[in-house]
XYZ file of C-alpha atoms in Angstrom:
509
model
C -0.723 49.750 36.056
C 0.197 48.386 39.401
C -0.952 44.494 39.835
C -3.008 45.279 42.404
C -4.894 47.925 40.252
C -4.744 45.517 37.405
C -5.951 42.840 39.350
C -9.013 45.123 40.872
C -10.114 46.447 37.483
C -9.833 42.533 36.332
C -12.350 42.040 38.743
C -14.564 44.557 38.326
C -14.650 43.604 34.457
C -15.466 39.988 35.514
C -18.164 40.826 37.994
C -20.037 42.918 35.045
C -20.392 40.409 32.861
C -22.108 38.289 35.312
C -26.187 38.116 36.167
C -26.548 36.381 39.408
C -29.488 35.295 40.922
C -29.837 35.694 45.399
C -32.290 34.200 47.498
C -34.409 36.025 49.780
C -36.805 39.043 49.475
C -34.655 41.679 50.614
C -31.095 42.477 48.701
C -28.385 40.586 50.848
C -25.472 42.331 51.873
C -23.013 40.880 49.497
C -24.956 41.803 46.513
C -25.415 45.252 47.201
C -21.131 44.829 47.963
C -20.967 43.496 44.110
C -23.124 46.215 42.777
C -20.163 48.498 44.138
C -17.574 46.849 42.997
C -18.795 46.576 39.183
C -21.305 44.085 39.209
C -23.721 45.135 36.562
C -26.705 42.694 36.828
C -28.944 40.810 39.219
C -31.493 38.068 38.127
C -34.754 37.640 40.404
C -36.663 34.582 40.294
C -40.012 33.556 42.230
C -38.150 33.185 45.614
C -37.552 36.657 45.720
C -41.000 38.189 44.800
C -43.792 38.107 47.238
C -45.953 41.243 45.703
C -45.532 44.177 43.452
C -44.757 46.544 45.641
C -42.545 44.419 47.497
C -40.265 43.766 44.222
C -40.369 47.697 43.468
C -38.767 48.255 46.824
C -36.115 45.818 46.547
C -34.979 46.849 42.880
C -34.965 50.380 44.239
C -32.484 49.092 46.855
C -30.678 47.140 44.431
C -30.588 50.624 41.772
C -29.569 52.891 44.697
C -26.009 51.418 44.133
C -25.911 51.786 40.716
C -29.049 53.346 38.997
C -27.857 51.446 35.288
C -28.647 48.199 36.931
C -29.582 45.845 35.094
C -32.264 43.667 36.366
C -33.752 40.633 34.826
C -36.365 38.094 35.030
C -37.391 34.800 33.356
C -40.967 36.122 32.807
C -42.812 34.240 29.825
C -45.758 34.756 30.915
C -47.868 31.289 30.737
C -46.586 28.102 32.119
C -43.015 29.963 32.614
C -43.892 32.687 35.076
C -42.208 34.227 38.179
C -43.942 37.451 38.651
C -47.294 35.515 39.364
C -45.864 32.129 40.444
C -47.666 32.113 43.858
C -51.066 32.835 41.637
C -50.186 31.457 37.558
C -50.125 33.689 35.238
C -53.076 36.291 34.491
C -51.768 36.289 30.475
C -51.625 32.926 28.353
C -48.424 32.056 27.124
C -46.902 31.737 23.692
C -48.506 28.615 21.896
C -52.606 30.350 22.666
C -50.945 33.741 21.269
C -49.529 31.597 18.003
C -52.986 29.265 17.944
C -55.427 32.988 17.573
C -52.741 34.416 15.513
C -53.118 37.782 16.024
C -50.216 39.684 16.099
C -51.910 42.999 17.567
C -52.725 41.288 20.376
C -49.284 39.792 21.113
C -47.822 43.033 21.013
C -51.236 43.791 23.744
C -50.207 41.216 25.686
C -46.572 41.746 26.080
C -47.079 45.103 26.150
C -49.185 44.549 29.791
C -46.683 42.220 30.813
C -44.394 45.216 30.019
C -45.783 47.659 32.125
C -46.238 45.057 35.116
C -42.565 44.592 34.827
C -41.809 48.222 34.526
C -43.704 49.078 37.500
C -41.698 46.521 39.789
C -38.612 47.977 38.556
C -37.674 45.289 36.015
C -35.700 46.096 32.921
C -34.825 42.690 31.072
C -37.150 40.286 30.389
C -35.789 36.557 29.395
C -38.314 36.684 26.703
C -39.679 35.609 24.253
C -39.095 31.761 23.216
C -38.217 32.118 19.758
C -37.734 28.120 19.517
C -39.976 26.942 16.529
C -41.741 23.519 18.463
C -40.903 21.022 15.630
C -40.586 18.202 17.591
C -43.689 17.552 19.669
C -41.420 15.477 22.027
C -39.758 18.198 23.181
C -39.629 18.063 26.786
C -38.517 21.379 27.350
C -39.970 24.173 24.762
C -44.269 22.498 24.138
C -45.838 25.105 24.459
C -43.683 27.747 25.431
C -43.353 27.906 21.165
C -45.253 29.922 19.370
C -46.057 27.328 17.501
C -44.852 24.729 14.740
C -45.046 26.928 11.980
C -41.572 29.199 11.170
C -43.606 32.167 9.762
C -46.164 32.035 12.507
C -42.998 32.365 15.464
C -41.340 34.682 13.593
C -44.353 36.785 13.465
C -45.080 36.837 16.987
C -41.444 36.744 18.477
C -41.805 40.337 16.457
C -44.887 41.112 17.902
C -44.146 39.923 21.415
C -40.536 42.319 21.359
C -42.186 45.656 20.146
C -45.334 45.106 22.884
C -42.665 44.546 25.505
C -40.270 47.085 24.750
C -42.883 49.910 24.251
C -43.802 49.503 27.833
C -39.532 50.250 28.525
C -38.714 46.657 29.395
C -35.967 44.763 27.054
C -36.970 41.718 25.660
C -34.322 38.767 24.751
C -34.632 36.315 22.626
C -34.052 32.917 23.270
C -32.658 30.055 22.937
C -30.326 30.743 20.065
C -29.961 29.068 17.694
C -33.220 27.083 18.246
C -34.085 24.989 21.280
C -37.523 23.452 19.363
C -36.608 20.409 17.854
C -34.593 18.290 20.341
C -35.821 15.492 22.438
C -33.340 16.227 25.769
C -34.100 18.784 28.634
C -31.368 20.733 28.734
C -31.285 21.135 32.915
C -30.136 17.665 33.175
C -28.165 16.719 29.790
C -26.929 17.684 26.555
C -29.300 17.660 23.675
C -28.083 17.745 20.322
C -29.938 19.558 17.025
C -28.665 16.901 14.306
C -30.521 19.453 11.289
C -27.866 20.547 8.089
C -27.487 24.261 7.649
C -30.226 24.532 5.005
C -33.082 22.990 7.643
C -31.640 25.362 10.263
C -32.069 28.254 7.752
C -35.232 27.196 6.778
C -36.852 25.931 10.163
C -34.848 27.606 13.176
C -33.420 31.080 12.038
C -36.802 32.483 11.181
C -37.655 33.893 14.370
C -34.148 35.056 15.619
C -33.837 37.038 12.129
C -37.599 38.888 13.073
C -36.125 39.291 15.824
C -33.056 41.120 15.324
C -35.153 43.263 12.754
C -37.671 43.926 15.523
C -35.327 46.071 17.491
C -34.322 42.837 20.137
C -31.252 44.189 22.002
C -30.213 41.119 23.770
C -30.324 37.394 22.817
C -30.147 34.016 25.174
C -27.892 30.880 23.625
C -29.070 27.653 24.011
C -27.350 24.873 25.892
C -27.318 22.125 22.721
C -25.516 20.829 20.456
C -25.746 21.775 16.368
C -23.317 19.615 14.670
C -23.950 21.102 11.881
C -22.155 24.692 13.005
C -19.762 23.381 15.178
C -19.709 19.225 16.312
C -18.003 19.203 19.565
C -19.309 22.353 21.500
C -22.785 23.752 22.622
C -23.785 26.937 21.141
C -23.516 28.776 24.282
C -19.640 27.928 24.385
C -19.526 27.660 20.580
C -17.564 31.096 18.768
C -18.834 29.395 15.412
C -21.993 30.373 16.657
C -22.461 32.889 18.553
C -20.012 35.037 16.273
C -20.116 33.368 13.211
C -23.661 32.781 12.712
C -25.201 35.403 15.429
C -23.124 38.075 14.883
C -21.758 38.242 11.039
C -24.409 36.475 9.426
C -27.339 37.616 11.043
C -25.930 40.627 11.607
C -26.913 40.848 15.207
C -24.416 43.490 17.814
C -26.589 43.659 21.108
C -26.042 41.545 24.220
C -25.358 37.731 23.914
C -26.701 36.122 27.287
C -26.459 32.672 28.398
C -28.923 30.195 29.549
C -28.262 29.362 33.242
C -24.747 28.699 33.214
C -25.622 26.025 36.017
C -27.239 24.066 33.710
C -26.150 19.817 33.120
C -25.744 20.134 29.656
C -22.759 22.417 29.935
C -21.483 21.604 33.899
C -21.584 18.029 33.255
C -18.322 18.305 31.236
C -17.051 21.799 32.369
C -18.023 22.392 35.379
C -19.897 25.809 36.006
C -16.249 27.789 36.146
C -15.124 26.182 33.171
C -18.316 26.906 31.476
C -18.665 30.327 32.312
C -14.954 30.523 30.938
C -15.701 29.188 27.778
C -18.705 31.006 26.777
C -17.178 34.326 27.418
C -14.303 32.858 25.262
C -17.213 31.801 22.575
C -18.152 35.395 22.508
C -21.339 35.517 25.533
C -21.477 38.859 27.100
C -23.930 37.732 30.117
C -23.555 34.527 32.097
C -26.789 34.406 33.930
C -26.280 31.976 36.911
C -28.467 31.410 40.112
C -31.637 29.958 39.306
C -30.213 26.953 41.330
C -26.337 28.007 42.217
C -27.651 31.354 44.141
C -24.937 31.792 46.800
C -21.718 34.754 47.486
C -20.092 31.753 46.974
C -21.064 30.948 43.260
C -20.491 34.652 42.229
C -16.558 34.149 44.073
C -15.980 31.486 42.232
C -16.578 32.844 38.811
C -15.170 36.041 39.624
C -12.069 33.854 40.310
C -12.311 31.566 37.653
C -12.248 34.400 34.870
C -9.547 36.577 36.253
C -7.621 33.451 36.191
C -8.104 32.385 32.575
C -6.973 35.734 31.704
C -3.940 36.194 33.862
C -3.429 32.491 32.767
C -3.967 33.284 29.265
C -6.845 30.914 28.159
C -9.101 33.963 28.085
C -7.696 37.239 26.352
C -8.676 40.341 28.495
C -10.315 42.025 25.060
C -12.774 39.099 25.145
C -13.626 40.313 28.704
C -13.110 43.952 28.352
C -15.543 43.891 25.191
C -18.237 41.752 26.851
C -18.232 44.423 30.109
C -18.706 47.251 27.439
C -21.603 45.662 25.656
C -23.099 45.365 28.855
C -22.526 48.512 29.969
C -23.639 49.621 26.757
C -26.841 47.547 27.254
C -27.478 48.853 30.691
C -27.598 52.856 29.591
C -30.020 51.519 26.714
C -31.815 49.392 28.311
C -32.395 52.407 31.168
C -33.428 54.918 28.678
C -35.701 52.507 27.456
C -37.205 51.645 30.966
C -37.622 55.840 31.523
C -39.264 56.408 27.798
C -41.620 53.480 28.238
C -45.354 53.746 28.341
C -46.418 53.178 32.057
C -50.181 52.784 31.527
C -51.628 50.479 34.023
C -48.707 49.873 35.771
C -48.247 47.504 38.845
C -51.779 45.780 37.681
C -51.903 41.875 37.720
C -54.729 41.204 35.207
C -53.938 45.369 33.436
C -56.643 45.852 31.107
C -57.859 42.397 31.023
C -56.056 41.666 28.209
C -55.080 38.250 29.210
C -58.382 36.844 30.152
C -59.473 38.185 26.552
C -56.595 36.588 24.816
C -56.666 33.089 26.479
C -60.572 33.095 25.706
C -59.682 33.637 21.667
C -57.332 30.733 22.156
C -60.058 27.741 23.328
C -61.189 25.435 21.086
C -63.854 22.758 21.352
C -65.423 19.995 19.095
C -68.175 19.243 18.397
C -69.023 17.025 20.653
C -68.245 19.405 23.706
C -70.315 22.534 22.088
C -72.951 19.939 22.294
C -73.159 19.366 25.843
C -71.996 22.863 27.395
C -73.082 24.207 29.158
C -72.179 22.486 32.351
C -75.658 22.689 34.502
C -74.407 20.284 37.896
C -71.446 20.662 39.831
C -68.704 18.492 38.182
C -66.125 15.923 39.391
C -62.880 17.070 38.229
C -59.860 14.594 37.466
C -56.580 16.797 37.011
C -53.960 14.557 35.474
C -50.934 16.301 36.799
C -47.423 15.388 34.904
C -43.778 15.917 36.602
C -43.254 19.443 34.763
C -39.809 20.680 33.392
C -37.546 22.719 35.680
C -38.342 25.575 34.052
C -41.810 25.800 35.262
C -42.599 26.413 38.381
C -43.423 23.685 40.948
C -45.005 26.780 43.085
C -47.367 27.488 40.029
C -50.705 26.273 40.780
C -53.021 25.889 37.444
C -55.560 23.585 36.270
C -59.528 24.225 35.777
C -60.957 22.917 39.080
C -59.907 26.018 41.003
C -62.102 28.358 38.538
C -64.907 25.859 38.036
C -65.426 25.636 41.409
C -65.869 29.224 41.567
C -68.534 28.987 39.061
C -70.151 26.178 40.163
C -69.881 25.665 43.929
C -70.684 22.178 45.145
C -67.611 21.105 42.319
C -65.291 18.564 43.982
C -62.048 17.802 42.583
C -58.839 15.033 42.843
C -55.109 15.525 41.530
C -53.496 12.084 40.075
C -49.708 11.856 38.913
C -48.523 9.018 37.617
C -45.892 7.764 39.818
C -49.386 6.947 41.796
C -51.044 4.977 39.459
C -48.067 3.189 38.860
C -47.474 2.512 42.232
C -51.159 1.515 42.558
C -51.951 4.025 45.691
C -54.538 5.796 44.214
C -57.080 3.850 42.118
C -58.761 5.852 38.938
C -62.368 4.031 39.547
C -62.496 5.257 43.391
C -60.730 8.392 43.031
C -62.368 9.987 39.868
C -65.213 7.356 38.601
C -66.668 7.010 41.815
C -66.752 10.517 42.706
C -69.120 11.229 39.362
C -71.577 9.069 39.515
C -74.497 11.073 38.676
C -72.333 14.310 38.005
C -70.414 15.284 34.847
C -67.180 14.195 34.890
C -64.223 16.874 33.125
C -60.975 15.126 32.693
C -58.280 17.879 32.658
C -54.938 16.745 30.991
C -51.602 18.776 30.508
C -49.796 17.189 27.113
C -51.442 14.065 27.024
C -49.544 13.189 23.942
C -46.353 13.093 25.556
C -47.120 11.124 28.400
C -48.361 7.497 28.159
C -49.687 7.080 31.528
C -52.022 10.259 31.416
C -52.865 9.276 27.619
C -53.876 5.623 29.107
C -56.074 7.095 32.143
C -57.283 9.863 29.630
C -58.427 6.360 27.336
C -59.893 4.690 30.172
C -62.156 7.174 32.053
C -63.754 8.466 28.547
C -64.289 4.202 27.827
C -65.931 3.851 31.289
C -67.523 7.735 30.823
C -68.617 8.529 27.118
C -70.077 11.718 28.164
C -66.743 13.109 29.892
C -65.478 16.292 28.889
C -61.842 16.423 28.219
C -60.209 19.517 28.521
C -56.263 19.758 27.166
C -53.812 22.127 28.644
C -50.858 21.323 26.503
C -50.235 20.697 23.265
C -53.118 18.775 21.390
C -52.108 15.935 20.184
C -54.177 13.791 18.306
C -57.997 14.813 19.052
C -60.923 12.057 18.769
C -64.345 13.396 17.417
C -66.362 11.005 19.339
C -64.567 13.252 22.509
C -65.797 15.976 24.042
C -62.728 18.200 24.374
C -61.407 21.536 24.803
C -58.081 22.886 24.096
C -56.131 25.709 25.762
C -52.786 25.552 24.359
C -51.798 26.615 27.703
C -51.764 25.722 31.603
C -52.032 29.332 32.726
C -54.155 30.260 35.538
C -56.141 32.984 32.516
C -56.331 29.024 30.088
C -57.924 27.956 33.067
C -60.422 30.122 34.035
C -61.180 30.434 30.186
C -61.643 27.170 30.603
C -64.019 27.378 32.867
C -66.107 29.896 31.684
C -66.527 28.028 28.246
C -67.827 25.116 30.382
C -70.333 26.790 32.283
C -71.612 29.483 29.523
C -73.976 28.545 26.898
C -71.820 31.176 24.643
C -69.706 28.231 23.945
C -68.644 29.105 20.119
């Protein structure tokens, strides 16, 4: 082979194993140039999806290059959500589906999520979170988890990948090996997983082993660090990992994907080119990039940097070669599985109503709030509003004003981060005491626990209030039975107008 053919089909191998993200609404020019010449992916986040139809037309752009595309999303449904980001999501998220426990409807659920996806033209879903939430400091999984409980993730991760792929979208796992019980967001740093092999068995593998027996064709590595697999690389760079646990012992032979390549723990020390190296090296098959680095020039720049480990020799062209044919081997899949899937309601928001009827099974009250619901007078509601990770949304409105006010017009409402009360521009006694005098007063918080600010204006408002009702959007935390207080598990826009209607119904049990 001539080097200029050589160097073309070197190329072409490199641009299929990436899946780049674009900004904009409408496919740009140089991504429809990529498709062409081998790319085999695109990633769409919220910034390029302003309606249903709108997304079916542009991945029927994007597939009228090359009708195998594969095209993802980072749809969890819940907090993490991109196909409803301008709205929140009409389907709770993972820890409500864990808290009713009913794996029937997790597979419902996903499966509507499914056939929204379908219908826009999606065919990989960067989902489910198979990270068991063992460390309630987490400040990146909460309640993205299933849960706390091994056997209760691994049951739903199952549940969640059959619903999803019966509709013909893929599901992927994620974030291999286990992403629950670290105390670092991975965006900005490197966290580490300090558990022996045994505790990993026992705690983290769980889900990723339902997984792989559920039929999951694809699986996302995590950006940390498990010393006790390999002590000086991340898993997504790691070949102890990703080939020696992943693939030989648990047995798994579909798509390895990477978290956003872009991401500080593994730039910080490699920079994104050396990163994206390395984890094709480690054995990744899919370096998804462009939730942040989105430009022609990001995709160059890769191309570049992994035709040049290979002609330089730090990465052997049978790494690359085998990671294009898994993903070309993914894409006719994954295609077959988008035409055989079950289109039922398809390009539906709320589908069946599903949603609304799972995050409804997933409130809780005490006792205390079942014995003051109904809510009779317009309320005052205080939203405690935290900084959230950078995997959620800032676009994402949620909270239980909106839908109380809905229900109870005449309901007024205030938004108070804590940089403010720090600062001492806003004032809790004129900006949410004041406001209630003579009015119930609901106090909505979003992981409490975690945050000692909200926990300390959570304290003082019930001291000054007694008869406030607290409702939780995040994980519980430690509950008080002199409170009033509901739990969501969840800051979806469905957890919030379930929250609402359980304030304003007498059918409060």
């Amino acid at each position: 082979m001539s080097s200029s053919k050589h160097s073309s089909a070197l190329r072409r191998l490199a641009l299929s194993v990436l899946q780049p993200g674009f900004v904009g609404t409408e496919a740009p020019d140089w991504i429809l140039r990529d498709i062409g010449d081998g790319l085999a992916s695109v990633v769409l986040f919220s910034r390029n999806i302003v309606s249903a139809e709108q997304v079916a037309r542009l991945t029927g752009r994007l597939r009228a290059e090359n009708p195998d595309l594969i095209v993802a999303i980072d749809e969890e449904a819940g907090d993490v959500t991109r196909i409803e980001s301008a709205t929140g999501s009409s389907r709770p998220g993972n820890f409500a589906l864990g808290t009713v426990d009913d794996a029937e409807l997790t597979e419902a659920v996903a499966a509507d999520l499914g056939r929204q996806l379908r219908a826009a033209g999606v065919s990989l879903d960067y989902a489910p979170s198979a990270d068991v939430n063992s460390n309630p400091d987490n400040p990146i999984i909460g309640v993205r988890s299933f849960g706390s409980d091994p056997d209760v993730v691994s049951r739903h991760t199952a549940a969640w990948i059959r619903g999803l792929q019966s509709s013909g979208v893929a599901a992927c796992a994620k974030h291999f090996p286990g992403h629950g019980d670290v105390a670092v967001d991975s965006h900005h740093d490197l966290p580490s997983y300090p558990a022996g092999r045994e505790e990993i068995a026992a705690q983290a593998l769980p889900p990723f082993r339902a997984a792989v027996a559920a039929g999951v064709r694809a699986v996302m590595s995590g950006h940390l660090l498990v010393p006790a697999y390999d002590p000086d690389l991340p898993a997504t760079l790691s070949r102890r990992i990703l080939h020696g646990l992943l693939r030989e012992e648990l047995g798994f032979d579909g798509l390895v994907v990477s978290d956003a390549i872009e991401m500080g723990a593994v730039t910080r020390r490699y920079g994104i080119d050396g990163a994206t190296v390395k984890a094709v090296a480690a054995g990744v098959d899919a370096v998804c990039v462009g939730g942040e680095s989105a430009e022609e020039a990001t995709v160059a720049l890769l191309v570049e940097a992994l035709t040049t480990a290979v002609t330089g020799g730090e990465l052997p062209e049978e790494r690359l070669a085998g990671a294009a044919d898994r993903v070309r081997e993914f894409a006719r899949w994954s295609a077959g599985l988008r035409a055989a899937g079950d289109a039922g309601t398809a390009g539906t928001t709320a589908g069946d109503g599903i949603g609304h009827v799972a995050a409804r099974r997933a409130v809780r009250l005490t006792g205390a709030a079942r014995a003051v619901l109904p809510l009779t007078a317009a309320p005052h509601v205080v939203e405690l509003a935290p900084v959230t990770n950078m995997a959620i949304g800032k676009e994402t409105p949620w909270g239980v004003a909106g839908p109380l006010r809905d229900r109870l017009p005449g309901t007024t409402s205030v938004r108070v981060r804590g940089q403010e009360l720090e600062e001492g521009t806003v004032a809790l006694e004129r900006c949410a005491l004041e406001p209630a005098a003579g009015r119930p007063l609901v106090i909505v918080a979003r992981d409490a626990a975690r945050h000692a600010w909200m926990s300390r204006a959570v304290t003082g408002l019930t001291a000054a209030r007694p008869d406030a009702i607290v409702v939780e959007m995040g994980l519980p935390g430690i509950s008080t039975t002199a409170a009033a207080q509901i739990f969501t598990h969840g800051a979806s826009a469905a957890s919030g107008a379930a929250a609402a209607e359980v304030l304003t119904t007498t059918s409060a049990g």
